[in-house]
């Protein structure tokens, strides 16, 4: 389905919450690009760019890149022509600082977010999914390491979860139960976003 009114979605959820899978499904459904911050950084690592070299050190530790660096990477991507009809951001913003930067960027352009989809999943389920990803040759990623999983979850709770309140205050937050099958979660998102 092609969209006339631009749809601008932000997906927020812990590592392993299924944002990437759902982002790809929404990309197909609405014909707008799914922009995953982690994928963009992993491409830079693979290319061996200066940004990639910096990102690799931080990603391997399970830490976050500095707000200014990731913000400029994402804003440059959002300014490409395929984003004119909308986009799905996955993994950005990940801090209050990033959320505020995105808000300023949108305001300068007179644009708004459609919704911020919050993926809710208990810690036990998060760890189970991350362990599953490690043992699958299809989904395993170069930055997957059991030693850093807990650290990434901790950083998520500390740095990223506060943006829920930020977007709740702006009446943009849509909470989704991220347990169950891919199809079930997808149906919940479509019903909740109701574009
Ligand atoms: P996951 O989906 O497992 O949460 P991502 O693929 O989104 O992981 O991100 C992988 C890594 O890339 C993060 O652990 C972090 O080091 C870095 N990263 C991704 N997005 C951001 C961001 N918005 N701000 C800072 N660092 C980021």
PDB file of C-alpha atoms and ligand atoms in Angstrom:
ATOM      1  CA  UNK A   1       0.000   0.000   0.000  1.00  0.00           C
ATOM      2  CA  UNK A   2       1.446   3.382  -1.007  1.00  0.00           C
ATOM      3  CA  UNK A   3       0.997   6.183   1.497  1.00  0.00           C
ATOM      4  CA  UNK A   4      -0.010   9.756   0.637  1.00  0.00           C
ATOM      5  CA  UNK A   5       0.379  11.381   4.060  1.00  0.00           C
ATOM      6  CA  UNK A   6       3.963  10.851   5.306  1.00  0.00           C
ATOM      7  CA  UNK A   7       4.224   8.363   8.156  1.00  0.00           C
ATOM      8  CA  UNK A   8       7.080   8.985  10.573  1.00  0.00           C
ATOM      9  CA  UNK A   9       7.426   6.268  13.177  1.00  0.00           C
ATOM     10  CA  UNK A  10       9.938   5.690  15.936  1.00  0.00           C
ATOM     11  CA  UNK A  11      10.321   2.152  17.304  1.00  0.00           C
ATOM     12  CA  UNK A  12      11.685   1.901  20.837  1.00  0.00           C
ATOM     13  CA  UNK A  13      12.419  -1.322  22.661  1.00  0.00           C
ATOM     14  CA  UNK A  14      15.162  -3.273  24.367  1.00  0.00           C
ATOM     15  CA  UNK A  15      17.707  -5.312  22.419  1.00  0.00           C
ATOM     16  CA  UNK A  16      15.912  -8.443  21.233  1.00  0.00           C
ATOM     17  CA  UNK A  17      12.439  -6.917  21.466  1.00  0.00           C
ATOM     18  CA  UNK A  18      11.733  -7.444  17.754  1.00  0.00           C
ATOM     19  CA  UNK A  19      11.950  -3.861  16.478  1.00  0.00           C
ATOM     20  CA  UNK A  20      14.050  -4.882  13.479  1.00  0.00           C
ATOM     21  CA  UNK A  21      11.664  -7.623  12.356  1.00  0.00           C
ATOM     22  CA  UNK A  22       8.623  -5.383  12.766  1.00  0.00           C
ATOM     23  CA  UNK A  23      10.401  -2.435  11.147  1.00  0.00           C
ATOM     24  CA  UNK A  24      10.948  -4.489   7.996  1.00  0.00           C
ATOM     25  CA  UNK A  25       7.267  -5.517   7.932  1.00  0.00           C
ATOM     26  CA  UNK A  26       6.108  -1.910   8.281  1.00  0.00           C
ATOM     27  CA  UNK A  27       8.549  -0.910   5.521  1.00  0.00           C
ATOM     28  CA  UNK A  28       6.830  -3.375   3.163  1.00  0.00           C
ATOM     29  CA  UNK A  29       3.327  -2.485   4.252  1.00  0.00           C
ATOM     30  CA  UNK A  30       3.675   1.289   3.849  1.00  0.00           C
ATOM     31  CA  UNK A  31       6.472   1.485   1.283  1.00  0.00           C
ATOM     32  CA  UNK A  32       8.660   3.729   3.453  1.00  0.00           C
ATOM     33  CA  UNK A  33      12.279   3.001   4.445  1.00  0.00           C
ATOM     34  CA  UNK A  34      13.145   1.211   7.677  1.00  0.00           C
ATOM     35  CA  UNK A  35      16.228   2.921   9.089  1.00  0.00           C
ATOM     36  CA  UNK A  36      17.941   0.891  11.794  1.00  0.00           C
ATOM     37  CA  UNK A  37      20.689   2.829  13.582  1.00  0.00           C
ATOM     38  CA  UNK A  38      22.562  -0.398  14.393  1.00  0.00           C
ATOM     39  CA  UNK A  39      22.439  -1.568  10.749  1.00  0.00           C
ATOM     40  CA  UNK A  40      23.768   1.786   9.541  1.00  0.00           C
ATOM     41  CA  UNK A  41      26.637   1.570  12.037  1.00  0.00           C
ATOM     42  CA  UNK A  42      27.424  -2.066  11.183  1.00  0.00           C
ATOM     43  CA  UNK A  43      27.623  -1.054   7.492  1.00  0.00           C
ATOM     44  CA  UNK A  44      30.161   1.615   8.441  1.00  0.00           C
ATOM     45  CA  UNK A  45      32.147  -0.984  10.395  1.00  0.00           C
ATOM     46  CA  UNK A  46      32.089  -3.307   7.367  1.00  0.00           C
ATOM     47  CA  UNK A  47      33.231  -0.470   5.072  1.00  0.00           C
ATOM     48  CA  UNK A  48      36.069   0.349   7.450  1.00  0.00           C
ATOM     49  CA  UNK A  49      35.226   4.072   7.543  1.00  0.00           C
ATOM     50  CA  UNK A  50      36.483   6.350  10.321  1.00  0.00           C
ATOM     51  CA  UNK A  51      32.968   6.374  11.812  1.00  0.00           C
ATOM     52  CA  UNK A  52      32.940   2.575  11.596  1.00  0.00           C
ATOM     53  CA  UNK A  53      36.208   2.336  13.481  1.00  0.00           C
ATOM     54  CA  UNK A  54      34.872   4.533  16.281  1.00  0.00           C
ATOM     55  CA  UNK A  55      31.537   2.713  16.338  1.00  0.00           C
ATOM     56  CA  UNK A  56      33.083  -0.758  16.568  1.00  0.00           C
ATOM     57  CA  UNK A  57      34.871  -0.045  19.843  1.00  0.00           C
ATOM     58  CA  UNK A  58      31.708   1.334  21.440  1.00  0.00           C
ATOM     59  CA  UNK A  59      29.376  -1.365  20.053  1.00  0.00           C
ATOM     60  CA  UNK A  60      31.658  -4.214  21.151  1.00  0.00           C
ATOM     61  CA  UNK A  61      31.489  -2.882  24.699  1.00  0.00           C
ATOM     62  CA  UNK A  62      27.689  -2.681  24.572  1.00  0.00           C
ATOM     63  CA  UNK A  63      27.837   1.073  25.110  1.00  0.00           C
ATOM     64  CA  UNK A  64      26.221   3.926  23.181  1.00  0.00           C
ATOM     65  CA  UNK A  65      27.863   6.244  20.680  1.00  0.00           C
ATOM     66  CA  UNK A  66      27.966   9.909  21.635  1.00  0.00           C
ATOM     67  CA  UNK A  67      24.643  11.650  20.923  1.00  0.00           C
ATOM     68  CA  UNK A  68      26.250  14.205  18.565  1.00  0.00           C
ATOM     69  CA  UNK A  69      27.806  11.529  16.361  1.00  0.00           C
ATOM     70  CA  UNK A  70      24.789   9.252  15.953  1.00  0.00           C
ATOM     71  CA  UNK A  71      22.451  12.239  15.594  1.00  0.00           C
ATOM     72  CA  UNK A  72      24.362  13.659  12.640  1.00  0.00           C
ATOM     73  CA  UNK A  73      24.504  10.223  10.966  1.00  0.00           C
ATOM     74  CA  UNK A  74      20.743   9.724  11.321  1.00  0.00           C
ATOM     75  CA  UNK A  75      19.812  13.266  10.285  1.00  0.00           C
ATOM     76  CA  UNK A  76      21.928  12.948   7.141  1.00  0.00           C
ATOM     77  CA  UNK A  77      20.112   9.716   6.316  1.00  0.00           C
ATOM     78  CA  UNK A  78      16.676  11.285   6.918  1.00  0.00           C
ATOM     79  CA  UNK A  79      17.563  14.042   4.452  1.00  0.00           C
ATOM     80  CA  UNK A  80      17.949  11.566   1.582  1.00  0.00           C
ATOM     81  CA  UNK A  81      15.201  11.624  -1.040  1.00  0.00           C
ATOM     82  CA  UNK A  82      13.683   8.221  -0.226  1.00  0.00           C
ATOM     83  CA  UNK A  83      12.613   9.627   3.155  1.00  0.00           C
ATOM     84  CA  UNK A  84      10.320  12.317   1.765  1.00  0.00           C
ATOM     85  CA  UNK A  85       7.235  10.115   2.039  1.00  0.00           C
ATOM     86  CA  UNK A  86       8.051   8.987   5.555  1.00  0.00           C
ATOM     87  CA  UNK A  87      10.300   6.624   7.455  1.00  0.00           C
ATOM     88  CA  UNK A  88      10.575   4.176  10.332  1.00  0.00           C
ATOM     89  CA  UNK A  89      13.379   4.843  12.791  1.00  0.00           C
ATOM     90  CA  UNK A  90      14.602   1.841  14.775  1.00  0.00           C
ATOM     91  CA  UNK A  91      17.268   2.293  17.450  1.00  0.00           C
ATOM     92  CA  UNK A  92      17.204   6.078  17.292  1.00  0.00           C
ATOM     93  CA  UNK A  93      16.534   8.042  19.450  1.00  0.00           C
ATOM     94  CA  UNK A  94      18.048   6.020  22.290  1.00  0.00           C
ATOM     95  CA  UNK A  95      18.579   8.824  24.822  1.00  0.00           C
ATOM     96  CA  UNK A  96      16.678  11.940  25.901  1.00  0.00           C
ATOM     97  CA  UNK A  97      19.395  14.012  24.210  1.00  0.00           C
ATOM     98  CA  UNK A  98      18.786  12.219  20.903  1.00  0.00           C
ATOM     99  CA  UNK A  99      15.010  12.579  21.292  1.00  0.00           C
ATOM    100  CA  UNK A 100      15.398  16.325  21.778  1.00  0.00           C
ATOM    101  CA  UNK A 101      17.724  16.593  18.780  1.00  0.00           C
ATOM    102  CA  UNK A 102      15.200  14.762  16.599  1.00  0.00           C
ATOM    103  CA  UNK A 103      12.458  17.044  17.860  1.00  0.00           C
ATOM    104  CA  UNK A 104      14.487  20.147  16.876  1.00  0.00           C
ATOM    105  CA  UNK A 105      15.244  18.653  13.459  1.00  0.00           C
ATOM    106  CA  UNK A 106      11.540  17.955  12.846  1.00  0.00           C
ATOM    107  CA  UNK A 107      10.471  21.381  14.116  1.00  0.00           C
ATOM    108  CA  UNK A 108      12.882  23.128  11.722  1.00  0.00           C
ATOM    109  CA  UNK A 109      11.133  21.352   8.882  1.00  0.00           C
ATOM    110  CA  UNK A 110       7.610  21.819  10.200  1.00  0.00           C
ATOM    111  CA  UNK A 111       7.193  18.062  10.486  1.00  0.00           C
ATOM    112  CA  UNK A 112       5.800  15.784  13.192  1.00  0.00           C
ATOM    113  CA  UNK A 113       6.142  12.208  14.327  1.00  0.00           C
ATOM    114  CA  UNK A 114       3.117  10.008  13.644  1.00  0.00           C
ATOM    115  CA  UNK A 115       3.751   7.809  16.697  1.00  0.00           C
ATOM    116  CA  UNK A 116       6.417   6.301  18.924  1.00  0.00           C
ATOM    117  CA  UNK A 117       5.879   2.562  19.282  1.00  0.00           C
ATOM    118  CA  UNK A 118       7.188   1.177  22.583  1.00  0.00           C
ATOM    119  CA  UNK A 119       7.891  -2.583  22.548  1.00  0.00           C
ATOM    120  CA  UNK A 120       7.217  -4.062  25.993  1.00  0.00           C
ATOM    121  CA  UNK A 121       8.910  -7.336  26.897  1.00  0.00           C
ATOM    122  CA  UNK A 122       9.919  -8.846  30.283  1.00  0.00           C
ATOM    123  CA  UNK A 123      13.680  -9.134  30.983  1.00  0.00           C
ATOM    124  CA  UNK A 124      13.551 -12.949  31.078  1.00  0.00           C
ATOM    125  CA  UNK A 125      12.069 -13.029  27.575  1.00  0.00           C
ATOM    126  CA  UNK A 126      14.634 -10.498  26.319  1.00  0.00           C
ATOM    127  CA  UNK A 127      17.535 -12.685  27.485  1.00  0.00           C
ATOM    128  CA  UNK A 128      15.927 -15.790  25.995  1.00  0.00           C
ATOM    129  CA  UNK A 129      15.597 -14.116  22.601  1.00  0.00           C
ATOM    130  CA  UNK A 130      19.147 -12.759  22.652  1.00  0.00           C
ATOM    131  CA  UNK A 131      20.497 -16.206  23.504  1.00  0.00           C
ATOM    132  CA  UNK A 132      18.427 -17.652  20.653  1.00  0.00           C
ATOM    133  CA  UNK A 133      19.920 -15.090  18.252  1.00  0.00           C
ATOM    134  CA  UNK A 134      23.421 -16.192  19.268  1.00  0.00           C
ATOM    135  CA  UNK A 135      22.850 -19.809  18.341  1.00  0.00           C
ATOM    136  CA  UNK A 136      21.212 -19.081  14.986  1.00  0.00           C
ATOM    137  CA  UNK A 137      23.538 -18.669  12.024  1.00  0.00           C
ATOM    138  CA  UNK A 138      20.809 -16.677  10.254  1.00  0.00           C
ATOM    139  CA  UNK A 139      20.263 -13.985  12.854  1.00  0.00           C
ATOM    140  CA  UNK A 140      23.612 -13.913  14.676  1.00  0.00           C
ATOM    141  CA  UNK A 141      25.331 -10.566  14.397  1.00  0.00           C
ATOM    142  CA  UNK A 142      28.979  -9.671  14.705  1.00  0.00           C
ATOM    143  CA  UNK A 143      28.273  -7.537  17.787  1.00  0.00           C
ATOM    144  CA  UNK A 144      26.318 -10.288  19.580  1.00  0.00           C
ATOM    145  CA  UNK A 145      28.158 -11.384  22.686  1.00  0.00           C
ATOM    146  CA  UNK A 146      26.530 -12.899  25.787  1.00  0.00           C
ATOM    147  CA  UNK A 147      28.931 -10.989  28.031  1.00  0.00           C
ATOM    148  CA  UNK A 148      27.569  -7.662  26.800  1.00  0.00           C
ATOM    149  CA  UNK A 149      23.868  -8.596  26.612  1.00  0.00           C
ATOM    150  CA  UNK A 150      23.144  -7.724  30.243  1.00  0.00           C
ATOM    151  CA  UNK A 151      25.097  -4.486  29.904  1.00  0.00           C
ATOM    152  CA  UNK A 152      23.065  -3.476  26.860  1.00  0.00           C
ATOM    153  CA  UNK A 153      19.832  -4.225  28.729  1.00  0.00           C
ATOM    154  CA  UNK A 154      21.050  -2.180  31.722  1.00  0.00           C
ATOM    155  CA  UNK A 155      21.968   0.756  29.482  1.00  0.00           C
ATOM    156  CA  UNK A 156      18.601   0.428  27.769  1.00  0.00           C
ATOM    157  CA  UNK A 157      16.782   0.717  31.117  1.00  0.00           C
ATOM    158  CA  UNK A 158      18.932   3.622  32.258  1.00  0.00           C
ATOM    159  CA  UNK A 159      19.396   5.698  29.089  1.00  0.00           C
ATOM    160  CA  UNK A 160      16.604   4.696  26.717  1.00  0.00           C
ATOM    161  CA  UNK A 161      13.556   3.877  28.873  1.00  0.00           C
ATOM    162  CA  UNK A 162      13.306   7.525  30.046  1.00  0.00           C
ATOM    163  CA  UNK A 163      12.295   8.551  26.518  1.00  0.00           C
ATOM    164  CA  UNK A 164       8.966   6.770  27.088  1.00  0.00           C
ATOM    165  CA  UNK A 165       7.995   9.493  29.538  1.00  0.00           C
ATOM    166  CA  UNK A 166       9.271  12.164  27.154  1.00  0.00           C
ATOM    167  CA  UNK A 167       6.983  10.936  24.353  1.00  0.00           C
ATOM    168  CA  UNK A 168       4.091  10.108  26.685  1.00  0.00           C
ATOM    169  CA  UNK A 169       4.065  13.786  27.619  1.00  0.00           C
ATOM    170  CA  UNK A 170       3.692  14.630  23.938  1.00  0.00           C
ATOM    171  CA  UNK A 171       0.858  12.107  23.501  1.00  0.00           C
ATOM    172  CA  UNK A 172       2.880  10.192  20.924  1.00  0.00           C
ATOM    173  CA  UNK A 173       3.619   6.995  22.855  1.00  0.00           C
ATOM    174  CA  UNK A 174       1.867   3.792  21.822  1.00  0.00           C
ATOM    175  CA  UNK A 175       2.716   0.791  24.024  1.00  0.00           C
ATOM    176  CA  UNK A 176       2.752  -2.611  22.373  1.00  0.00           C
ATOM    177  CA  UNK A 177       2.890  -6.048  24.000  1.00  0.00           C
ATOM    178  CA  UNK A 178       5.932  -7.498  22.202  1.00  0.00           C
ATOM    179  CA  UNK A 179       5.386 -11.103  23.348  1.00  0.00           C
ATOM    180  CA  UNK A 180       3.903 -13.728  21.027  1.00  0.00           C
ATOM    181  CA  UNK A 181       4.450 -14.436  17.354  1.00  0.00           C
ATOM    182  CA  UNK A 182       5.752 -11.991  14.728  1.00  0.00           C
ATOM    183  CA  UNK A 183       2.236 -11.884  13.223  1.00  0.00           C
ATOM    184  CA  UNK A 184       0.535 -11.164  16.518  1.00  0.00           C
ATOM    185  CA  UNK A 185       2.910  -8.288  17.301  1.00  0.00           C
ATOM    186  CA  UNK A 186       2.538  -6.926  13.777  1.00  0.00           C
ATOM    187  CA  UNK A 187      -1.258  -6.891  14.049  1.00  0.00           C
ATOM    188  CA  UNK A 188      -1.039  -5.070  17.391  1.00  0.00           C
ATOM    189  CA  UNK A 189       1.165  -2.380  15.840  1.00  0.00           C
ATOM    190  CA  UNK A 190      -1.047  -1.840  12.805  1.00  0.00           C
ATOM    191  CA  UNK A 191      -4.137  -1.602  15.007  1.00  0.00           C
ATOM    192  CA  UNK A 192      -2.460   0.794  17.433  1.00  0.00           C
ATOM    193  CA  UNK A 193      -0.920   3.136  14.861  1.00  0.00           C
ATOM    194  CA  UNK A 194      -4.128   3.360  12.766  1.00  0.00           C
ATOM    195  CA  UNK A 195      -2.717   5.778  10.200  1.00  0.00           C
TER     196      UNK A 195
HETATM  197  P1  LIG B   1      19.771  -3.939  19.198  1.00  0.00           P
HETATM  198  O1  LIG B   1      18.727  -4.008  18.131  1.00  0.00           O
HETATM  199  O2  LIG B   1      20.257  -5.273  19.616  1.00  0.00           O
HETATM  200  O3  LIG B   1      19.373  -3.073  20.338  1.00  0.00           O
HETATM  201  P2  LIG B   1      21.221  -2.193  17.464  1.00  0.00           P
HETATM  202  O4  LIG B   1      21.499  -2.976  16.247  1.00  0.00           O
HETATM  203  O5  LIG B   1      20.091  -1.241  17.425  1.00  0.00           O
HETATM  204  O6  LIG B   1      21.044  -3.222  18.649  1.00  0.00           O
HETATM  205  O7  LIG B   1      22.522  -1.355  17.906  1.00  0.00           O
HETATM  206  C1  LIG B   1      23.769  -2.003  18.077  1.00  0.00           C
HETATM  207  C2  LIG B   1      24.756  -1.052  18.780  1.00  0.00           C
HETATM  208  O8  LIG B   1      24.948   0.151  17.985  1.00  0.00           O
HETATM  209  C3  LIG B   1      24.285  -0.523  20.127  1.00  0.00           C
HETATM  210  O9  LIG B   1      24.540  -1.448  21.163  1.00  0.00           O
HETATM  211  C4  LIG B   1      25.127   0.767  20.236  1.00  0.00           C
HETATM  212  O10 LIG B   1      26.466   0.495  20.593  1.00  0.00           O
HETATM  213  C5  LIG B   1      25.125   1.304  18.819  1.00  0.00           C
HETATM  214  N1  LIG B   1      23.972   2.223  18.609  1.00  0.00           N
HETATM  215  C6  LIG B   1      22.872   1.949  17.842  1.00  0.00           C
HETATM  216  N2  LIG B   1      21.995   2.975  17.867  1.00  0.00           N
HETATM  217  C7  LIG B   1      22.534   3.921  18.689  1.00  0.00           C
HETATM  218  C8  LIG B   1      22.107   5.199  19.147  1.00  0.00           C
HETATM  219  N3  LIG B   1      20.930   5.728  18.791  1.00  0.00           N
HETATM  220  N4  LIG B   1      22.922   5.892  19.984  1.00  0.00           N
HETATM  221  C9  LIG B   1      24.094   5.404  20.363  1.00  0.00           C
HETATM  222  N5  LIG B   1      24.562   4.199  19.966  1.00  0.00           N
HETATM  223  C10 LIG B   1      23.811   3.453  19.155  1.00  0.00           C
END
